[in-house]
Coordinates of C-alpha atoms and ligand atoms in Angstrom, one line a residue:
Chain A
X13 CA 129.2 -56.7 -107.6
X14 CA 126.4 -57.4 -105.3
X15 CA 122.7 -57.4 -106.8
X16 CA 119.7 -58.1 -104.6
X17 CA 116.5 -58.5 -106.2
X18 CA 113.1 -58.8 -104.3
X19 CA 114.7 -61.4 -102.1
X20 CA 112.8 -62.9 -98.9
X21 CA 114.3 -65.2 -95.9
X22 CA 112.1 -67.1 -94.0
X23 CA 113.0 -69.3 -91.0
X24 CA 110.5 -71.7 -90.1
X25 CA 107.6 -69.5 -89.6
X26 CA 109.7 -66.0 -89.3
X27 CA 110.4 -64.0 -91.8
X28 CA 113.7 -62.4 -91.5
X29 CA 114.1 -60.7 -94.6
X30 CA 111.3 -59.3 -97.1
X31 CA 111.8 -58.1 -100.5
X32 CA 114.5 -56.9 -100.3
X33 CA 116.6 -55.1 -103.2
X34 CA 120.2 -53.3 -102.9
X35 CA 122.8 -52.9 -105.3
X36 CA 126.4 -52.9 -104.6
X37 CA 128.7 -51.9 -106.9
X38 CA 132.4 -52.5 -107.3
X39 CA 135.1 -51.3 -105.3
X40 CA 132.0 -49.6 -102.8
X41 CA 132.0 -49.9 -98.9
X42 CA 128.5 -50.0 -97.7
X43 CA 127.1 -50.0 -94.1
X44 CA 123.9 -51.7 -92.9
X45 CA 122.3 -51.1 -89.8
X46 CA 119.0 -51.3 -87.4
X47 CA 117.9 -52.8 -84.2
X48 CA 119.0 -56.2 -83.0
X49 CA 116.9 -58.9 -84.7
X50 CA 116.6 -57.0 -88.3
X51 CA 118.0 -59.5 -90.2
X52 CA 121.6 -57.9 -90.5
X53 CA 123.4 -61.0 -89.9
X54 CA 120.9 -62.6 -92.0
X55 CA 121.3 -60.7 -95.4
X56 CA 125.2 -60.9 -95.1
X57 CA 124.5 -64.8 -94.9
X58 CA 122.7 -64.8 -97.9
X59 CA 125.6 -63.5 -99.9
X60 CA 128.3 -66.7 -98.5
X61 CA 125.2 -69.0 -98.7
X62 CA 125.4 -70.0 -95.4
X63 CA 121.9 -69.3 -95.6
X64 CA 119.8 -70.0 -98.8
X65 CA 117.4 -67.7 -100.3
X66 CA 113.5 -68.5 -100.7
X67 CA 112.3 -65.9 -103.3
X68 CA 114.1 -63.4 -105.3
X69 CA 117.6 -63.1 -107.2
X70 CA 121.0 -62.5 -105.8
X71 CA 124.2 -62.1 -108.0
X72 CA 127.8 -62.1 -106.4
X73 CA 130.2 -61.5 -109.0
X74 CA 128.6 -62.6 -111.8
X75 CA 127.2 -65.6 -110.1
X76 CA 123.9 -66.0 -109.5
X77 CA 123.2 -67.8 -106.4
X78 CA 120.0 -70.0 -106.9
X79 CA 121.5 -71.5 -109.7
X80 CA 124.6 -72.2 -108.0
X81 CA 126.4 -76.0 -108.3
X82 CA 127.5 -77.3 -104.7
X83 CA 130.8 -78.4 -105.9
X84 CA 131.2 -73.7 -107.2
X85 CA 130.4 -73.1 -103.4
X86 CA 133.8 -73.1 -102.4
X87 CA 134.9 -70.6 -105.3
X88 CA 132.5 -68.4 -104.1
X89 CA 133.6 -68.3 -100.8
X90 CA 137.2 -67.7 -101.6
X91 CA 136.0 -64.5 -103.4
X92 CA 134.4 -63.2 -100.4
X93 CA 136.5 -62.4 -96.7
X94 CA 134.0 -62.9 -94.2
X95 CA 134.0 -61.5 -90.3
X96 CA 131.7 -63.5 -88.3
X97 CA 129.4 -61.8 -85.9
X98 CA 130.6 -64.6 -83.8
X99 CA 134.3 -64.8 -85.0
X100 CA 134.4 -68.5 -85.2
X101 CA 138.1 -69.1 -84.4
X102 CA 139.4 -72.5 -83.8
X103 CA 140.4 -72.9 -80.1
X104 CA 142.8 -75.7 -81.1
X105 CA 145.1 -73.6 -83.3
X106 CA 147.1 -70.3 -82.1
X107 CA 146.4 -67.0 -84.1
X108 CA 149.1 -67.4 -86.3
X109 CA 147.4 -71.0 -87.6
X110 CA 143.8 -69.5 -87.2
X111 CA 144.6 -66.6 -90.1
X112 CA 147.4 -69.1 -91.8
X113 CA 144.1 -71.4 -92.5
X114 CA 142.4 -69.1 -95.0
X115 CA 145.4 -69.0 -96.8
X116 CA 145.8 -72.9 -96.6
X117 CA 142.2 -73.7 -97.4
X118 CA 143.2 -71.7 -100.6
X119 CA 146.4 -73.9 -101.3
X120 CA 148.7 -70.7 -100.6
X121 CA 152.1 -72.6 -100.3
X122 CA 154.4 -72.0 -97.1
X123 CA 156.7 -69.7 -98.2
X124 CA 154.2 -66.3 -99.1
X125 CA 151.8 -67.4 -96.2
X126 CA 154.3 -66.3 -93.3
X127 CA 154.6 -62.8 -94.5
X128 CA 150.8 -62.7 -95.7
X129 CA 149.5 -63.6 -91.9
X130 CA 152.6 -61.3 -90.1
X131 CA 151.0 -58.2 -92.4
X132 CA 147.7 -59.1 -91.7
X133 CA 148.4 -58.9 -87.7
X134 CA 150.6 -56.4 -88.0
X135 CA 147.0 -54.1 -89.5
X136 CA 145.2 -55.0 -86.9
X137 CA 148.0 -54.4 -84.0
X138 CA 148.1 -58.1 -83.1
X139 CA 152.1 -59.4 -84.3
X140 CA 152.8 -59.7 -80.6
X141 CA 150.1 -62.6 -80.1
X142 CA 150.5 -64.4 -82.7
X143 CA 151.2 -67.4 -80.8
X144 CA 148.7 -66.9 -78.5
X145 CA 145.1 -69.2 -78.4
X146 CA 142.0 -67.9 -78.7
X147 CA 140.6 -68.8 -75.4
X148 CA 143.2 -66.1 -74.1
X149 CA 142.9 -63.2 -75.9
X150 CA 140.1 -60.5 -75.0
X151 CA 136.6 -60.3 -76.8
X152 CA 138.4 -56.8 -78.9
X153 CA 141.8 -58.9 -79.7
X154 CA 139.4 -62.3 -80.8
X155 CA 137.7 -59.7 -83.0
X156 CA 140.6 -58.3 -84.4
X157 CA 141.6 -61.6 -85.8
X158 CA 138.8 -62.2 -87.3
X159 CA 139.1 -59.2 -89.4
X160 CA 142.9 -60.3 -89.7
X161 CA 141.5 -63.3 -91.2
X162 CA 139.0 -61.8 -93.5
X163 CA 141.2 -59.6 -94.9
X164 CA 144.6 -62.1 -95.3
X165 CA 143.4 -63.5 -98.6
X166 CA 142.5 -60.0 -100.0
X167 CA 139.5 -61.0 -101.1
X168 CA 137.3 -59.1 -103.6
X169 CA 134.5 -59.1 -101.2
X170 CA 134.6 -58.0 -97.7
X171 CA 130.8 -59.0 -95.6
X172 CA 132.2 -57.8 -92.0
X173 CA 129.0 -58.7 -89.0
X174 CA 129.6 -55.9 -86.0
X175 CA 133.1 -56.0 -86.5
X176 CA 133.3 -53.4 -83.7
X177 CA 130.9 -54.9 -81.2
X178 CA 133.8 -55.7 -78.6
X179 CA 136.1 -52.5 -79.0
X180 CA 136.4 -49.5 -77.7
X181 CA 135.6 -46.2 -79.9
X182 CA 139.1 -45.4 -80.6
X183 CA 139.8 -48.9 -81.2
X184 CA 136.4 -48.9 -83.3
X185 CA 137.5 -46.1 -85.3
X186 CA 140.9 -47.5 -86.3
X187 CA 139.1 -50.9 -88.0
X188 CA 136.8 -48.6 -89.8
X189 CA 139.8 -47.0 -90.7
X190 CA 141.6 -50.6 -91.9
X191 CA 138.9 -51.1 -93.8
X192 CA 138.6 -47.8 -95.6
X193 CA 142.6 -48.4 -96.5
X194 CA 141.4 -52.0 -98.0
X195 CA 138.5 -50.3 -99.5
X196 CA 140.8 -47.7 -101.2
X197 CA 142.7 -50.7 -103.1
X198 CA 139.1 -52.0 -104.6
X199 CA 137.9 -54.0 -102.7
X200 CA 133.9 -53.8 -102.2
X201 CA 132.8 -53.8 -98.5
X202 CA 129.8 -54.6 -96.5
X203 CA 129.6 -53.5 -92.7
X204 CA 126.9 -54.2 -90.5
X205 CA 126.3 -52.5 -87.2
X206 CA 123.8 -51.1 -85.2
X207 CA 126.8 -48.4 -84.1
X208 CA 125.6 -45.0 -85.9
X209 CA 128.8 -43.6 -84.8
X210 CA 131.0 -46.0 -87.6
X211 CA 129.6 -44.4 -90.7
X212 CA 128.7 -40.9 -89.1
X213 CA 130.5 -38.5 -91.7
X214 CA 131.7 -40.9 -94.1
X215 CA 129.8 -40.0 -96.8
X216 CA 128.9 -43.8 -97.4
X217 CA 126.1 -45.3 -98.1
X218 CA 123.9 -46.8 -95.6
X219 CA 120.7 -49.3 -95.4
X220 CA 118.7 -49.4 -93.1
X221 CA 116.7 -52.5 -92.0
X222 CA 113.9 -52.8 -89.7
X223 CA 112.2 -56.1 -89.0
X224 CA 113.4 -57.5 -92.1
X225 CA 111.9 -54.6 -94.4
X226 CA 114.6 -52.4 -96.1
X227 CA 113.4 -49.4 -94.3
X228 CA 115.5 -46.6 -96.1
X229 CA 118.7 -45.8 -97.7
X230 CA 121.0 -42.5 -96.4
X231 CA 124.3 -41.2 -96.7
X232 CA 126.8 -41.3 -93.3
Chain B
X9 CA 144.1 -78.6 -102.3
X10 CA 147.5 -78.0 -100.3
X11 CA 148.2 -82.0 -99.2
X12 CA 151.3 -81.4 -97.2
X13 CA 148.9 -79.4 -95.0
X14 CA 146.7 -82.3 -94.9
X15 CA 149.7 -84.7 -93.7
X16 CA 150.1 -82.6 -91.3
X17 CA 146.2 -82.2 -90.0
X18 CA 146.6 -86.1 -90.2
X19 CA 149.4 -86.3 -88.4
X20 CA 148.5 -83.8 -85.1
X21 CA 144.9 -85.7 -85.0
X22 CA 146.7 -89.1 -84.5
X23 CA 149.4 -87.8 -82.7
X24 CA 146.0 -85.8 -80.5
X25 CA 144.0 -88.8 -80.4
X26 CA 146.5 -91.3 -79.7
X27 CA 144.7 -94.1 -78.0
X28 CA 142.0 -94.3 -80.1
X29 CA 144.1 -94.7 -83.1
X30 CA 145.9 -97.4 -81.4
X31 CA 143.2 -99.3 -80.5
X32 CA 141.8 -99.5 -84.0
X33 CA 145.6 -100.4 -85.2
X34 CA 145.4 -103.6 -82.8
X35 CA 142.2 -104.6 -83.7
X36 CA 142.7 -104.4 -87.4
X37 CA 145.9 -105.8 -86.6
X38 CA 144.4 -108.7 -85.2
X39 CA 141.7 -109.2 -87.5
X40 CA 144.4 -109.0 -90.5
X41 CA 146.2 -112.1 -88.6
X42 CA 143.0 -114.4 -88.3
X43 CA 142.8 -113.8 -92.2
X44 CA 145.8 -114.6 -92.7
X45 CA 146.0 -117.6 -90.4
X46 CA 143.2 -118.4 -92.4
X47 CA 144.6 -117.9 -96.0
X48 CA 147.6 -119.4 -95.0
X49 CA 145.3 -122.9 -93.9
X50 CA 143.5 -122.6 -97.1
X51 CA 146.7 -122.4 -99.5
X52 CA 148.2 -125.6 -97.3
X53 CA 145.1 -127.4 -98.1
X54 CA 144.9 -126.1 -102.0
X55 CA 149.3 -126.9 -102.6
X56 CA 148.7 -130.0 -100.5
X57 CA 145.5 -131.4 -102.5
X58 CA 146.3 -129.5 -105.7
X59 CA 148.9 -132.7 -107.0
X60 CA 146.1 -135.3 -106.3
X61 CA 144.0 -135.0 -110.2
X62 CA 147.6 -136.0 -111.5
X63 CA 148.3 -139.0 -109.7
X64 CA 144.4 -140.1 -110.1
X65 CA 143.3 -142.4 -112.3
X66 CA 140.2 -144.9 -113.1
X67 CA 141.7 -148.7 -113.6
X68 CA 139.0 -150.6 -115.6
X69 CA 139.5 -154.7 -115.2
X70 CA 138.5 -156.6 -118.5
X71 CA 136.7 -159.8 -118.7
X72 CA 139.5 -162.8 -119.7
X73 CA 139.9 -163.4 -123.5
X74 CA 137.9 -160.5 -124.8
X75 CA 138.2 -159.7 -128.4
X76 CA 140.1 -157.5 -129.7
X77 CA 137.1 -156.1 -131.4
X78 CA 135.4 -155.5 -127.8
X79 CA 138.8 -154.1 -126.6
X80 CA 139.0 -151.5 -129.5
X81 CA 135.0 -150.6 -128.8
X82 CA 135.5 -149.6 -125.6
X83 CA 138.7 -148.0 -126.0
X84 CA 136.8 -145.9 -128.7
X85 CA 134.0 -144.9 -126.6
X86 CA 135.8 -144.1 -123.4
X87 CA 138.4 -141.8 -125.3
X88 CA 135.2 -140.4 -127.0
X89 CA 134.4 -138.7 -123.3
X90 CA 135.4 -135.0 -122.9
X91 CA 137.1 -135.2 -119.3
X92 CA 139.6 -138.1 -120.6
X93 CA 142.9 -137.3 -121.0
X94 CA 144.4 -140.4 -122.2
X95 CA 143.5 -144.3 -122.1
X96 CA 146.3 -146.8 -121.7
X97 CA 145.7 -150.6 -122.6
X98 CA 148.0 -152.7 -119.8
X99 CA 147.8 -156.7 -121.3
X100 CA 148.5 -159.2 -117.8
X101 CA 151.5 -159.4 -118.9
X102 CA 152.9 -155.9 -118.5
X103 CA 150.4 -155.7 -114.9
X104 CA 152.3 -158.6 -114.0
X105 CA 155.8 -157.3 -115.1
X106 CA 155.3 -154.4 -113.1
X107 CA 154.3 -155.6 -109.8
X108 CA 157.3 -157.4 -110.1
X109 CA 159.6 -154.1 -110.5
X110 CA 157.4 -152.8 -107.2
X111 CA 158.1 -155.9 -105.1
X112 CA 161.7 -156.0 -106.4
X113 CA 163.0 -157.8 -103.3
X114 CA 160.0 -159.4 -102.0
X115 CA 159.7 -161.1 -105.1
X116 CA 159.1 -164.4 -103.8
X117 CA 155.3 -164.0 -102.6
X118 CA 154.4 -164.0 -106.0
X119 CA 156.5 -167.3 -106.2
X120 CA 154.1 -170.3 -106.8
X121 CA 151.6 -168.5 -108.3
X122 CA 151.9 -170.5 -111.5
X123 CA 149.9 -168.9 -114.4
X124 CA 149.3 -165.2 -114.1
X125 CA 146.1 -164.6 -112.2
X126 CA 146.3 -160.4 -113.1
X127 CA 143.3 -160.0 -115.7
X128 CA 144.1 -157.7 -118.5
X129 CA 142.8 -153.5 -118.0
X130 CA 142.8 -149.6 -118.8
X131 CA 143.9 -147.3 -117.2
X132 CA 142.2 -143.8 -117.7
X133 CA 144.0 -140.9 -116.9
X134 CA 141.2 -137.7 -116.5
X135 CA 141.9 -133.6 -117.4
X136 CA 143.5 -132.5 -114.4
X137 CA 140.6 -129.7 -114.3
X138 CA 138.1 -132.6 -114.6
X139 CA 139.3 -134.7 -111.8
X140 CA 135.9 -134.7 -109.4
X141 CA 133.5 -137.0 -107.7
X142 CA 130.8 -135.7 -110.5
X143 CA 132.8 -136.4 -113.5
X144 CA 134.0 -139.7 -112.5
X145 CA 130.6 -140.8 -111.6
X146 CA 129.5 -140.1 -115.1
X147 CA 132.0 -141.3 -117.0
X148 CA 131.5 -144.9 -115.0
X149 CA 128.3 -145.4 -115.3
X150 CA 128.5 -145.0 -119.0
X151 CA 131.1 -147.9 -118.8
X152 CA 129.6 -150.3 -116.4
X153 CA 126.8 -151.2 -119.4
X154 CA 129.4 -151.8 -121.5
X155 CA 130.0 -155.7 -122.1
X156 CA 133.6 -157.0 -121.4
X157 CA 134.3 -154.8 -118.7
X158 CA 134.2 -156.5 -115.0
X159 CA 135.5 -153.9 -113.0
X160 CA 136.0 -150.1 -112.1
X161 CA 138.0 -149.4 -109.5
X162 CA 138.8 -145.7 -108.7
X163 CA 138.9 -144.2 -105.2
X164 CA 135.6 -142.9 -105.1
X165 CA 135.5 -142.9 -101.2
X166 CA 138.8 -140.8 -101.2
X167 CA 138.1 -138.4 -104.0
X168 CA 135.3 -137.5 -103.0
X169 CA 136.5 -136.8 -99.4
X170 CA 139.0 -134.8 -100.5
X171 CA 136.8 -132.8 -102.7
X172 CA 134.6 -132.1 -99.5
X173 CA 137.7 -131.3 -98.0
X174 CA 138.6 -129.0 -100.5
X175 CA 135.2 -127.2 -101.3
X176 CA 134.7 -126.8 -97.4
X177 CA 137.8 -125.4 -96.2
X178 CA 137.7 -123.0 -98.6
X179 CA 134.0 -121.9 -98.5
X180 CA 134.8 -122.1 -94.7
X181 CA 137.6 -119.5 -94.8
X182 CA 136.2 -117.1 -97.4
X183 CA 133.1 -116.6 -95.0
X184 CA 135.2 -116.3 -92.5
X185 CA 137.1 -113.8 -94.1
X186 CA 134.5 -111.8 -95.4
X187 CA 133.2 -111.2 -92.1
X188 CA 136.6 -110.3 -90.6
X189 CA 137.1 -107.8 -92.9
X190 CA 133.9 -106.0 -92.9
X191 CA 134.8 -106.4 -89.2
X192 CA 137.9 -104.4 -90.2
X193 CA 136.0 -102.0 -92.2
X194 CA 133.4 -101.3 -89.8
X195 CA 136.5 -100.7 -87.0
X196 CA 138.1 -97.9 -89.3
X197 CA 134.6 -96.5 -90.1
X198 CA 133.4 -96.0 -86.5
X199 CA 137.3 -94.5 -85.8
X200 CA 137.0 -92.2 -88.0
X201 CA 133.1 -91.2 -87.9
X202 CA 134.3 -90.5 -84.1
X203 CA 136.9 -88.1 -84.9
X204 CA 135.2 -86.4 -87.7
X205 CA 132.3 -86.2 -85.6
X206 CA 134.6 -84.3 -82.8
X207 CA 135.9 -81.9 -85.5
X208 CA 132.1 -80.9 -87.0
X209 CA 132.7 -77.6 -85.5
X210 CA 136.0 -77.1 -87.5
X211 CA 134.8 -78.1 -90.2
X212 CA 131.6 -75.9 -90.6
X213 CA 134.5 -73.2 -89.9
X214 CA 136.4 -74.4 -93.1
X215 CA 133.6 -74.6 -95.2
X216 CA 132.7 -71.2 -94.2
X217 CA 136.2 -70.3 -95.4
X218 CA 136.0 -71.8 -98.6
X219 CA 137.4 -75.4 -97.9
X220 CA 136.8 -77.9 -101.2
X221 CA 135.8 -81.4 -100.4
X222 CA 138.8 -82.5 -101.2
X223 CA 140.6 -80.5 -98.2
X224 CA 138.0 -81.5 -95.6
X225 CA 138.1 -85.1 -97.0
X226 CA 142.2 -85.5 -97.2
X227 CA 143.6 -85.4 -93.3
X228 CA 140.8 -88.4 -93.0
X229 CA 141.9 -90.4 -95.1
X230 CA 145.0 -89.9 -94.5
X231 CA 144.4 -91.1 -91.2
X232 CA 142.5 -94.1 -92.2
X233 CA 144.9 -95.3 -94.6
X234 CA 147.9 -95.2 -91.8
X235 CA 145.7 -96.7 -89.4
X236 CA 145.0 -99.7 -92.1
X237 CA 148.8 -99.8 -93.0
X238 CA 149.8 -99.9 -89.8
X239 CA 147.1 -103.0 -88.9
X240 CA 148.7 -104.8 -91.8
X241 CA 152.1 -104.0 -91.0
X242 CA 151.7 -105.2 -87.4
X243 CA 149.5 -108.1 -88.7
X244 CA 152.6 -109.4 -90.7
X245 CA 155.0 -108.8 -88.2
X246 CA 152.4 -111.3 -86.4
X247 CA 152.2 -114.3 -88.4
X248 CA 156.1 -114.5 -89.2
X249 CA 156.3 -114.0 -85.5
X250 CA 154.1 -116.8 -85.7
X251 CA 155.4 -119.2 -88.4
X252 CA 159.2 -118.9 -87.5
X253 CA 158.8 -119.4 -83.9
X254 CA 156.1 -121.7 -83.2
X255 CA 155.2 -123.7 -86.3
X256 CA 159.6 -123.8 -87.2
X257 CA 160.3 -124.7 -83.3
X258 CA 157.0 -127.6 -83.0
X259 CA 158.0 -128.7 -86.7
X260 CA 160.8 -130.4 -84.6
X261 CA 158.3 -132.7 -83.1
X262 CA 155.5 -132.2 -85.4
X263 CA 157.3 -133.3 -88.9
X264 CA 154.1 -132.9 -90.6
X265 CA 153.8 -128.7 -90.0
X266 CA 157.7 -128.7 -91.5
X267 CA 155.0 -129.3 -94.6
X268 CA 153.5 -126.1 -94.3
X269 CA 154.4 -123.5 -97.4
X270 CA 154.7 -119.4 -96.0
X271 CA 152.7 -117.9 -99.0
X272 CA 155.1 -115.2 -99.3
X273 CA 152.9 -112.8 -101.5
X274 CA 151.6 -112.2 -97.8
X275 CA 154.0 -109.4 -97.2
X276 CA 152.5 -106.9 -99.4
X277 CA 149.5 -108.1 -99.5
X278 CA 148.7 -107.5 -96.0
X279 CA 149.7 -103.9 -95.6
X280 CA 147.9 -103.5 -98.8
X281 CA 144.9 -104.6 -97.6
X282 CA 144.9 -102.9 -94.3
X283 CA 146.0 -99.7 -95.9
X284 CA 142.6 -100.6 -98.5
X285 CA 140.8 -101.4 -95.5
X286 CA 141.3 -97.8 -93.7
X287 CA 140.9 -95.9 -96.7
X288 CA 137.5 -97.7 -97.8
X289 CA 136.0 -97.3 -94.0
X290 CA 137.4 -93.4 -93.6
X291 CA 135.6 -92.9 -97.0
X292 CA 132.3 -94.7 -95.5
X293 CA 132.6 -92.8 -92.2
X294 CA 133.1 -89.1 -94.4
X295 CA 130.0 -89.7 -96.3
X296 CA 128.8 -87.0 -98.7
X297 CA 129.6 -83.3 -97.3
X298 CA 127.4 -80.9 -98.3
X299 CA 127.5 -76.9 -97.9
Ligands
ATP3 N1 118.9 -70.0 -87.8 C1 117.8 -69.3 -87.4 N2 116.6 -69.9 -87.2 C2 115.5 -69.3 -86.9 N3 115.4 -67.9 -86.8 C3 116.6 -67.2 -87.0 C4 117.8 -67.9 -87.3 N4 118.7 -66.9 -87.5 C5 118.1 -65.8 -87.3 N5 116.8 -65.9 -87.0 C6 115.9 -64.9 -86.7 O1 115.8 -64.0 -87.8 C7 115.8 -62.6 -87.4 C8 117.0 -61.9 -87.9 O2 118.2 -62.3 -87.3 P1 119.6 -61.7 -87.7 O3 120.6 -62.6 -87.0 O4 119.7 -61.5 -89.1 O5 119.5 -60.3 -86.9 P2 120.6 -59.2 -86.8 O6 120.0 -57.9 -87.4 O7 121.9 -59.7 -87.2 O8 120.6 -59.0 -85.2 P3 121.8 -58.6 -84.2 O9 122.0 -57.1 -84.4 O10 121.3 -59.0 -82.9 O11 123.0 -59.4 -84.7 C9 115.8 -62.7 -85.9 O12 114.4 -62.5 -85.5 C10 116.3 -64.0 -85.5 O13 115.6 -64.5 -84.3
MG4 MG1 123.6 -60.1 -86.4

């Protein structure tokens, strides 16, 4: 599903990933972890081309990435649910509207979308704020849409960037728990976190990065 | 590529940036009714002018008693000339006949003349498409070495004022039209660069998401286009404004502006061109998006 081959990521004179190669297969969840700086955020990045790769190969799906056209960008994206380290909600739009637009963006009509978004909230114990903004939720709730967002489109492809970074360990332990549900319906899942308590026992795989080196693979 | 969604982006960004919007309505409004103050001038001038080639024609006086041979010569060689339409022989007689049916009453100042002092000529009707200073010029100087002939008259001094007339007016007013409406173009353009430009946060968020071109594209356009239609729109509700209450009302002193012709073709054509307008500049002010 996910194939990286020898790939490097260099920003300006850093490099933030080296030769890397992991292989994800369909229907897995996968964690990976290590210190702030390892190039977590980076890798995930790689795989929505947000960020380009400089050397190696990466296949998503079938598609491989350095040969992909501008205008198949799009598709690609729609394949793959993305929580962002920094959630990147739109302040202008309630909750209901910020998880709605992933459906619109993908020319879901009006009539399934309502049900879609209320499901969505109601997974990750939100339905009561779903006309609330952004700028009035808590760091946990903003996060929680974000995942409500990834997950609305039930996307083949899950890349989730410290998805538990602003809850609390029961809270924490229920989105790992979402996401293992998700999992369990086929989708393949990528979490990143520096929290060794998320994929303690759960017989996962895990990567671990250190200064952009892949610097071991375990089991949780 | 859901476009009701898109009306509806388009819709809360005008609705959200209200005065703005406005602004640019008014001035392409206002633009849009120079132009067509303009056009209308222009298409006075043309229907006024237009009629002139048919009522234009070169008289050529002969010399007395020339022979018919001469007569036939010339008549040959002047029809031979690509921009004639038709050559009519008048004979004294018939000149003299029909001065009389002009003066009709005033008949008596011709009274005493005694023998007919009208000398015999053509008349030379041009191609209506033909009729200009240039053409006329040619086709006279060919004539004036001809024997037998004593006289061209046309109204050079008039023709070719009116042909200045024509050719300047109109050269005038499409300059003056092309820069209004790049004007109008650059208005929509900078509009809409502004509020794209105030959304680039947004829309990294809906390329993230998977967003085509088309959906980040739509709601601006949009925009642009009802921004243009509404320019023209106003713009026509401006110059009937205009023509039914001030040029109707000082046509009662004025006889001449009761004259003027109301092209009516106007009333699409300006909302079309404002909507064109919008469009074109929201498209300039998008620019390529890249991922
Ligand atoms: N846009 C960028 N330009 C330059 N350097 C960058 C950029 N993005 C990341 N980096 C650098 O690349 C390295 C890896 O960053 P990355 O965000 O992938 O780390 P991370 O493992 O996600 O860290 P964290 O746990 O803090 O989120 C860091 O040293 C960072 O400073
Ligand atoms: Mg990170």
């Amino acid at each position: 599903m996910i194939d990286f081959k020898d790939v490097s990521k260099h920003y300006d004179n850093h490099t933030a990933l080296r030769k890397i190669t992991i292989s994800v297969s369909k229907g897995e969840m996968v964690f990976i972890t290590g210190p702030s700086g390892s190039g977590k955020t980076t890798l995930l990045k790689l795989i929505y081309l947000s960020e380009k790769l400089d050397e190696g190969h990466i296949t998503v799906s079938e598609r491989e990435l350095e040969n992909l056209k501008d205008s198949e960008i799009p598709l690609l994206r729609r394949n793959i649910g993305v929580v962002f380290q920094d959630f990147k909600l739109l302040n202008n739009r309630n909750v209901f509207e910020n998880i709605a637009l992933a459906l619109r963006i993908r020319g879901e009509d009006d009539r399934e979308l309502k049900s879609r978004v209320f499901d969505a909230l109601k997974i990750v114990n939100l339905r009561h704020k779903a006309d609330s903004y952004p700028q009035a939720l808590s760091g946990g709730e903003q996060q929680r849409v974000a995942i409500a967002r990834a997950i609305v489109t039930e996307p083949p492809i899950i890349l989730a960037d410290e998805p538990t970074g602003n809850v609390d360990p029961d809270t924490a332990a229920g989105i790992i728990k979402t996401f293992k549900d998700i999992n369990a319906r086929g989708s393949t899942i990528l979490i990143a976190s520096h929290n060794r308590e998320l994929f303690r026992n759960t017989g996962r795989r895990v990567f671990k990065l250190e200064n952009g080196n892949l610097a071991g693979e375990e089991l949780g | 590529m859901s476009l009701p969604y898109s009306f509806k982006l388009a819709v809360s960004s005008m609705l959200h940036e209200k005065w703005i919007n406005m602004l640019s309505v008014l001035t392409i409004a206002a633009g849009l009714l120079f132009t067509a103050i303009i056009a209308v001038t222009i298409y006075n001038v043309d229907m006024l002018t237009k009629k002139l080639p048919d009522r234009f024609s070169v008289m050529v006086f002969l010399k007395e008693n020339l022979p018919q041979e001469e007569l036939n010569n010339i008549i040959a060689i002047v029809k031979k000339d690509n921009s004639v339409e038709n050559v009519r022989y008048i004979p004294k007689d018939d000149a003299l006949k029909e001065l009389k049916a002009t003066l009709k009453n005033t008949e008596y100042v011709l009274e005493g003349l005694g023998e007919n002092p009208l000398p015999d000529s053509i008349e030379i009707k041009l191609k209506s498409d033909a009729v200009s200073p240039d053409t006329v010029k040619q086709l006279t100087t060919v004539m004036k070495d001809l024997k037998g002939i004593d006289e061209i008259e046309y109204g050079e001094k008039f023709l070719s004022s009116i042909y200045s007339l024509r050719l300047g007016v109109k050269t005038a007013g499409f300059v003056f039209a092309a820069i209004m409406i790049s004007g109008m173009i650059f208005v929509c353009y900078s509009t809409i660069k502004l509020l794209f430009y105030r959304k680039v946060q947004e829309i990294e968020t809906y390329k993230l998401l998977g967003a085509t071109k088309g959906f980040i594209r739509a709601p601006f356009i949009i925009e642009g286009a009802a921004m243009g239609l509404a320019g023209g729109i106003l713009s026509l509700v401006g110059i009937l404004l205009l023509y039914y209450s001030v040029i109707l009302k000082l046509s009662l002193t004025i006889p001449l502006l009761k004259a003027l012709f109301f092209p009516i073709n106007l009333s699409f054509i300006l909302p079309l061109t404002g909507l064109f307008l919008g469009i074109l500049g929201a498209h300039i002010a998008i620019g390529r998006i890249r991922y």
